[in-house]
Amino acid sequence: MNKRIAIVTGAGTGIGRATACRLAKDGITVVLVYASSKAGAEQTLAMIEAESGEAHLYQADISNEQDVEGLFKYVLGSFKQLDIVVNNAGIGSMGMMADITTAEYERVFNVNCRGCFFMCRAAAKTISDHGRIINISTGITVSAQAGMGLYVASKSAVEGFTKALAHELGPRGITVNAVSPGMTNTAMLEGGDSALLKKIGAKNSVMQRLGEACDVADVIAMLISADGRWISGQNIHADGGSVIL
């Protein structure tokens, strides 16, 4: 059996990097997709190769339709198959609704929503039977706190894509799930008062600690494995119990 082939977007840092490293450790060949931070992606590549894993770099802006089409063409042309897509690339945004500019709306939705749509559409056309699609959302879609409306709205769309695509691809044995991290110790927390956010993140978790990128990567790896074959159309909160529904 051929090695499984995975695409991981936003692979140059944080959850994307941790996921790519975990999948490579599990024997999966990973295409590391980055938009602008080649140095970060190269560091991820070096980490994987140091552990005798296999990975390949690819530059693409997922909000650009032609870039996404080129990415999937490259993967199929190079490896003849595609088994896993992890739509991790995303950007954060904080601001009260009255103050959000149209430019900021377009910036966030272009990546988080439009980009996810392009990736899901391309995956639906090309992924192998019994494949896996994971879309990264966020735990705060269930609370929509003040100042987070734009980010929450963009990620709510991601969850909608996930549910619909699970129905559409299920007959082919393909599972589609969302994974929603809580506050996680990644660069995304550095956009505000990082010390305060980390303290809040630890307090919110029933585990009483801040999540790490590897905590989320391990959940993604489980869903991708054979053990995750009967889970589809779900939003898995990988957050140490920060959200208990």
mmCIF file of C-alpha atoms in Angstrom:
data_model
loop_
_atom_site.group_PDB
_atom_site.id
_atom_site.type_symbol
_atom_site.label_atom_id
_atom_site.label_comp_id
_atom_site.label_asym_id
_atom_site.label_seq_id
_atom_site.Cartn_x
_atom_site.Cartn_y
_atom_site.Cartn_z
ATOM 1 C CA MET A 1 0.000 0.000 0.000
ATOM 2 C CA ASN A 2 1.288 3.458 -0.915
ATOM 3 C CA LYS A 3 2.079 5.947 1.824
ATOM 4 C CA ARG A 4 -0.804 8.278 2.480
ATOM 5 C CA ILE A 5 -0.418 11.831 1.209
ATOM 6 C CA ALA A 6 -1.580 14.830 3.244
ATOM 7 C CA ILE A 7 -1.914 18.546 2.649
ATOM 8 C CA VAL A 8 -1.527 20.738 5.736
ATOM 9 C CA THR A 9 -2.073 24.467 5.268
ATOM 10 C CA GLY A 10 -0.544 27.020 7.593
ATOM 11 C CA ALA A 11 2.211 24.493 8.233
ATOM 12 C CA GLY A 12 4.901 27.002 9.170
ATOM 13 C CA THR A 13 3.912 27.521 12.778
ATOM 14 C CA GLY A 14 1.662 26.562 15.673
ATOM 15 C CA ILE A 15 -1.020 23.921 15.193
ATOM 16 C CA GLY A 16 -0.160 23.502 11.517
ATOM 17 C CA ARG A 17 3.461 22.724 12.317
ATOM 18 C CA ALA A 18 2.573 20.363 15.157
ATOM 19 C CA THR A 19 0.058 18.555 12.946
ATOM 20 C CA ALA A 20 2.476 18.192 10.055
ATOM 21 C CA CYS A 21 5.151 16.797 12.370
ATOM 22 C CA ARG A 22 2.709 14.348 13.966
ATOM 23 C CA LEU A 23 1.427 13.082 10.619
ATOM 24 C CA ALA A 24 4.954 12.640 9.304
ATOM 25 C CA LYS A 25 5.832 10.715 12.476
ATOM 26 C CA ASP A 26 2.893 8.436 11.663
ATOM 27 C CA GLY A 27 4.424 7.652 8.271
ATOM 28 C CA ILE A 28 2.357 10.060 6.168
ATOM 29 C CA THR A 29 3.967 12.169 3.429
ATOM 30 C CA VAL A 30 3.048 15.787 4.119
ATOM 31 C CA VAL A 31 2.814 18.729 1.733
ATOM 32 C CA LEU A 32 3.599 21.792 3.845
ATOM 33 C CA VAL A 33 1.621 24.734 2.504
ATOM 34 C CA TYR A 34 2.626 28.268 3.432
ATOM 35 C CA ALA A 35 1.458 31.646 2.181
ATOM 36 C CA SER A 36 4.371 33.973 2.890
ATOM 37 C CA SER A 37 6.515 32.635 5.755
ATOM 38 C CA LYS A 38 8.850 30.334 3.864
ATOM 39 C CA ALA A 39 11.306 30.377 6.759
ATOM 40 C CA GLY A 40 8.705 28.921 9.110
ATOM 41 C CA ALA A 41 7.759 26.203 6.651
ATOM 42 C CA GLU A 42 11.420 25.369 6.090
ATOM 43 C CA GLN A 43 11.841 24.977 9.840
ATOM 44 C CA THR A 44 8.897 22.564 9.913
ATOM 45 C CA LEU A 45 10.471 20.653 7.032
ATOM 46 C CA ALA A 46 13.783 20.435 8.895
ATOM 47 C CA MET A 47 12.032 19.137 12.014
ATOM 48 C CA ILE A 48 10.289 16.418 10.003
ATOM 49 C CA GLU A 49 13.412 15.369 8.122
ATOM 50 C CA ALA A 50 15.391 15.223 11.387
ATOM 51 C CA GLU A 51 12.953 12.489 12.466
ATOM 52 C CA SER A 52 13.310 10.678 9.102
ATOM 53 C CA GLY A 53 9.877 11.819 7.922
ATOM 54 C CA GLU A 54 8.955 12.949 4.423
ATOM 55 C CA ALA A 55 7.573 16.387 3.592
ATOM 56 C CA HIS A 56 7.533 18.836 0.707
ATOM 57 C CA LEU A 57 7.124 22.613 0.617
ATOM 58 C CA TYR A 58 4.508 24.395 -1.464
ATOM 59 C CA GLN A 59 3.714 28.114 -1.507
ATOM 60 C CA ALA A 60 0.058 29.038 -1.968
ATOM 61 C CA ASP A 61 -2.346 31.725 -0.850
ATOM 62 C CA ILE A 62 -5.495 29.727 -0.110
ATOM 63 C CA SER A 63 -7.682 32.785 -0.699
ATOM 64 C CA ASN A 64 -6.496 32.743 -4.321
ATOM 65 C CA GLU A 65 -8.473 30.304 -6.465
ATOM 66 C CA GLN A 66 -5.647 29.745 -8.942
ATOM 67 C CA ASP A 67 -3.160 29.058 -6.144
ATOM 68 C CA VAL A 68 -5.418 26.388 -4.669
ATOM 69 C CA GLU A 69 -5.988 24.769 -8.051
ATOM 70 C CA GLY A 70 -2.223 24.761 -8.583
ATOM 71 C CA LEU A 71 -1.658 23.138 -5.196
ATOM 72 C CA PHE A 72 -3.980 20.216 -5.899
ATOM 73 C CA LYS A 73 -2.597 19.812 -9.416
ATOM 74 C CA TYR A 74 0.912 19.634 -7.949
ATOM 75 C CA VAL A 75 -0.072 17.017 -5.367
ATOM 76 C CA LEU A 76 -1.856 14.763 -7.853
ATOM 77 C CA GLY A 77 0.891 15.185 -10.425
ATOM 78 C CA SER A 78 3.648 14.414 -7.933
ATOM 79 C CA PHE A 79 2.065 11.667 -5.835
ATOM 80 C CA LYS A 80 -0.873 10.381 -7.945
ATOM 81 C CA GLN A 81 -3.159 10.454 -4.892
ATOM 82 C CA LEU A 82 -4.413 12.633 -2.060
ATOM 83 C CA ASP A 83 -5.690 11.097 1.157
ATOM 84 C CA ILE A 84 -5.805 13.820 3.805
ATOM 85 C CA VAL A 85 -6.476 17.566 3.812
ATOM 86 C CA VAL A 86 -6.035 19.627 6.968
ATOM 87 C CA ASN A 87 -7.397 23.135 6.450
ATOM 88 C CA ASN A 88 -5.516 24.860 9.231
ATOM 89 C CA ALA A 89 -4.536 28.211 7.703
ATOM 90 C CA GLY A 90 -6.438 31.078 9.257
ATOM 91 C CA ILE A 91 -6.095 34.531 10.742
ATOM 92 C CA GLY A 92 -7.486 36.058 13.902
ATOM 93 C CA SER A 93 -9.290 39.353 14.405
ATOM 94 C CA MET A 94 -10.493 41.287 17.440
ATOM 95 C CA GLY A 95 -12.699 44.379 17.388
ATOM 96 C CA MET A 96 -16.112 45.621 18.328
ATOM 97 C CA MET A 97 -18.652 45.325 15.533
ATOM 98 C CA ALA A 98 -19.160 49.083 15.270
ATOM 99 C CA ASP A 99 -15.449 49.562 14.604
ATOM 100 C CA ILE A 100 -14.796 46.795 12.074
ATOM 101 C CA THR A 101 -13.828 48.183 8.686
ATOM 102 C CA THR A 102 -14.870 46.663 5.404
ATOM 103 C CA ALA A 103 -11.196 46.053 4.664
ATOM 104 C CA GLU A 104 -10.822 44.032 7.871
ATOM 105 C CA TYR A 105 -13.969 42.048 7.063
ATOM 106 C CA GLU A 106 -12.589 41.194 3.642
ATOM 107 C CA ARG A 107 -9.153 40.306 5.055
ATOM 108 C CA VAL A 108 -10.567 37.819 7.554
ATOM 109 C CA PHE A 109 -13.232 36.275 5.323
ATOM 110 C CA ASN A 110 -10.850 35.969 2.373
ATOM 111 C CA VAL A 111 -8.654 33.564 4.322
ATOM 112 C CA ASN A 112 -10.927 31.916 6.887
ATOM 113 C CA CYS A 113 -14.018 31.474 4.736
ATOM 114 C CA ARG A 114 -13.154 31.934 1.055
ATOM 115 C CA GLY A 115 -9.882 30.030 1.492
ATOM 116 C CA CYS A 116 -11.550 27.166 3.314
ATOM 117 C CA PHE A 117 -14.213 26.997 0.603
ATOM 118 C CA PHE A 118 -11.617 26.773 -2.175
ATOM 119 C CA MET A 119 -9.753 24.044 -0.284
ATOM 120 C CA CYS A 120 -12.904 22.045 0.483
ATOM 121 C CA ARG A 121 -14.133 22.306 -3.098
ATOM 122 C CA ALA A 122 -10.820 21.120 -4.504
ATOM 123 C CA ALA A 123 -10.600 18.324 -1.931
ATOM 124 C CA ALA A 124 -14.105 17.120 -2.789
ATOM 125 C CA LYS A 125 -13.026 16.713 -6.405
ATOM 126 C CA THR A 126 -9.694 15.019 -5.828
ATOM 127 C CA ILE A 127 -9.414 13.240 -2.480
ATOM 128 C CA SER A 128 -9.256 9.451 -2.526
ATOM 129 C CA ASP A 129 -12.108 7.291 -1.283
ATOM 130 C CA HIS A 130 -11.875 6.750 2.489
ATOM 131 C CA GLY A 131 -9.927 9.987 2.790
ATOM 132 C CA ARG A 132 -10.022 12.511 5.612
ATOM 133 C CA ILE A 133 -10.764 16.239 5.637
ATOM 134 C CA ILE A 134 -10.192 18.278 8.797
ATOM 135 C CA ASN A 135 -11.220 21.935 9.032
ATOM 136 C CA ILE A 136 -9.885 23.987 11.936
ATOM 137 C CA SER A 137 -12.496 26.149 13.638
ATOM 138 C CA THR A 138 -12.504 27.645 17.151
ATOM 139 C CA GLY A 139 -14.199 26.969 20.451
ATOM 140 C CA ILE A 140 -15.609 30.473 20.679
ATOM 141 C CA THR A 141 -18.168 29.889 17.946
ATOM 142 C CA VAL A 142 -20.402 28.616 20.744
ATOM 143 C CA SER A 143 -20.149 31.852 22.743
ATOM 144 C CA ALA A 144 -19.485 34.690 20.244
ATOM 145 C CA GLN A 145 -17.950 36.975 22.845
ATOM 146 C CA ALA A 146 -17.840 40.743 22.456
ATOM 147 C CA GLY A 147 -15.076 41.813 20.142
ATOM 148 C CA MET A 148 -14.859 38.439 18.423
ATOM 149 C CA GLY A 149 -17.835 38.698 16.068
ATOM 150 C CA LEU A 150 -15.899 38.837 12.804
ATOM 151 C CA TYR A 151 -13.621 35.935 13.665
ATOM 152 C CA VAL A 152 -16.501 33.853 15.013
ATOM 153 C CA ALA A 153 -18.615 34.511 11.911
ATOM 154 C CA SER A 154 -15.811 33.409 9.589
ATOM 155 C CA LYS A 155 -15.242 30.203 11.541
ATOM 156 C CA SER A 156 -18.976 29.483 11.778
ATOM 157 C CA ALA A 157 -18.933 29.293 7.995
ATOM 158 C CA VAL A 158 -16.138 26.726 8.243
ATOM 159 C CA GLU A 159 -18.328 24.579 10.492
ATOM 160 C CA GLY A 160 -21.162 24.865 7.968
ATOM 161 C CA PHE A 161 -18.911 23.675 5.136
ATOM 162 C CA THR A 162 -17.846 20.758 7.317
ATOM 163 C CA LYS A 163 -21.374 19.495 7.974
ATOM 164 C CA ALA A 164 -22.509 19.787 4.366
ATOM 165 C CA LEU A 165 -19.376 18.166 2.971
ATOM 166 C CA ALA A 166 -19.659 15.261 5.406
ATOM 167 C CA HIS A 167 -23.074 14.468 3.897
ATOM 168 C CA GLU A 168 -21.804 14.848 0.354
ATOM 169 C CA LEU A 169 -18.662 12.723 0.682
ATOM 170 C CA GLY A 170 -19.865 10.139 3.194
ATOM 171 C CA PRO A 171 -20.990 7.631 0.530
ATOM 172 C CA ARG A 172 -17.344 7.419 -0.575
ATOM 173 C CA GLY A 173 -16.166 6.580 2.932
ATOM 174 C CA ILE A 174 -14.607 10.028 3.351
ATOM 175 C CA THR A 175 -14.919 11.628 6.781
ATOM 176 C CA VAL A 176 -15.113 15.396 7.218
ATOM 177 C CA ASN A 177 -14.769 16.948 10.659
ATOM 178 C CA ALA A 178 -14.000 20.250 12.310
ATOM 179 C CA VAL A 179 -11.562 20.536 15.188
ATOM 180 C CA SER A 180 -12.065 23.523 17.475
ATOM 181 C CA PRO A 181 -9.126 24.399 19.694
ATOM 182 C CA GLY A 182 -9.520 26.462 22.819
ATOM 183 C CA MET A 183 -6.850 28.998 23.723
ATOM 184 C CA THR A 184 -3.605 27.395 22.618
ATOM 185 C CA ASN A 185 -0.018 28.439 23.173
ATOM 186 C CA THR A 186 0.692 29.607 19.627
ATOM 187 C CA ALA A 187 1.638 32.859 17.906
ATOM 188 C CA MET A 188 -2.052 33.761 17.505
ATOM 189 C CA LEU A 189 -2.169 34.637 21.212
ATOM 190 C CA GLU A 190 0.567 37.201 20.715
ATOM 191 C CA GLY A 191 -1.811 39.651 19.014
ATOM 192 C CA GLY A 192 -3.068 41.066 22.313
ATOM 193 C CA ASP A 193 -2.052 40.851 25.959
ATOM 194 C CA SER A 194 -0.515 37.403 25.628
ATOM 195 C CA ALA A 195 0.198 36.959 29.338
ATOM 196 C CA LEU A 196 -3.408 37.748 30.222
ATOM 197 C CA LEU A 197 -4.790 35.558 27.438
ATOM 198 C CA LYS A 198 -2.655 32.630 28.526
ATOM 199 C CA LYS A 199 -3.847 33.070 32.103
ATOM 200 C CA ILE A 200 -7.483 33.151 30.956
ATOM 201 C CA GLY A 201 -6.927 30.115 28.739
ATOM 202 C CA ALA A 202 -5.542 28.089 31.629
ATOM 203 C CA LYS A 203 -8.361 29.178 33.930
ATOM 204 C CA ASN A 204 -11.065 28.268 31.411
ATOM 205 C CA SER A 205 -9.821 24.701 30.994
ATOM 206 C CA VAL A 206 -10.995 22.078 33.454
ATOM 207 C CA MET A 207 -7.415 20.798 33.203
ATOM 208 C CA GLN A 208 -6.257 24.187 34.536
ATOM 209 C CA ARG A 209 -3.562 24.635 31.930
ATOM 210 C CA LEU A 210 -3.112 26.293 28.588
ATOM 211 C CA GLY A 211 -3.371 24.067 25.544
ATOM 212 C CA GLU A 212 -0.319 23.282 23.453
ATOM 213 C CA ALA A 213 -0.237 22.822 19.690
ATOM 214 C CA CYS A 214 0.609 19.141 20.105
ATOM 215 C CA ASP A 215 -2.595 18.620 22.126
ATOM 216 C CA VAL A 216 -4.628 19.649 19.096
ATOM 217 C CA ALA A 217 -2.388 17.816 16.624
ATOM 218 C CA ASP A 218 -2.948 14.556 18.485
ATOM 219 C CA VAL A 219 -6.727 14.941 18.152
ATOM 220 C CA ILE A 220 -6.351 15.582 14.428
ATOM 221 C CA ALA A 221 -4.124 12.507 14.127
ATOM 222 C CA MET A 222 -6.772 10.384 15.847
ATOM 223 C CA LEU A 223 -9.480 11.547 13.443
ATOM 224 C CA ILE A 224 -7.194 10.815 10.496
ATOM 225 C CA SER A 225 -6.316 7.336 11.732
ATOM 226 C CA ALA A 226 -8.356 4.165 11.231
ATOM 227 C CA ASP A 227 -9.738 4.732 14.724
ATOM 228 C CA GLY A 228 -11.540 7.846 13.438
ATOM 229 C CA ARG A 229 -13.345 6.077 10.613
ATOM 230 C CA TRP A 230 -16.802 6.312 12.256
ATOM 231 C CA ILE A 231 -16.644 10.011 13.153
ATOM 232 C CA SER A 232 -17.883 12.473 10.537
ATOM 233 C CA GLY A 233 -19.721 15.771 10.368
ATOM 234 C CA GLN A 234 -18.672 16.592 13.925
ATOM 235 C CA ASN A 235 -17.050 19.567 15.606
ATOM 236 C CA ILE A 236 -14.517 18.167 18.065
ATOM 237 C CA HIS A 237 -13.558 20.616 20.809
ATOM 238 C CA ALA A 238 -9.866 20.027 21.532
ATOM 239 C CA ASP A 239 -9.701 22.449 24.407
ATOM 240 C CA GLY A 240 -9.132 20.664 27.699
ATOM 241 C CA GLY A 241 -12.776 21.069 28.642
ATOM 242 C CA SER A 242 -13.002 24.826 28.078
ATOM 243 C CA VAL A 243 -16.290 24.218 26.288
ATOM 244 C CA ILE A 244 -18.531 21.480 27.654
ATOM 245 C CA LEU A 245 -21.814 21.237 25.756
#
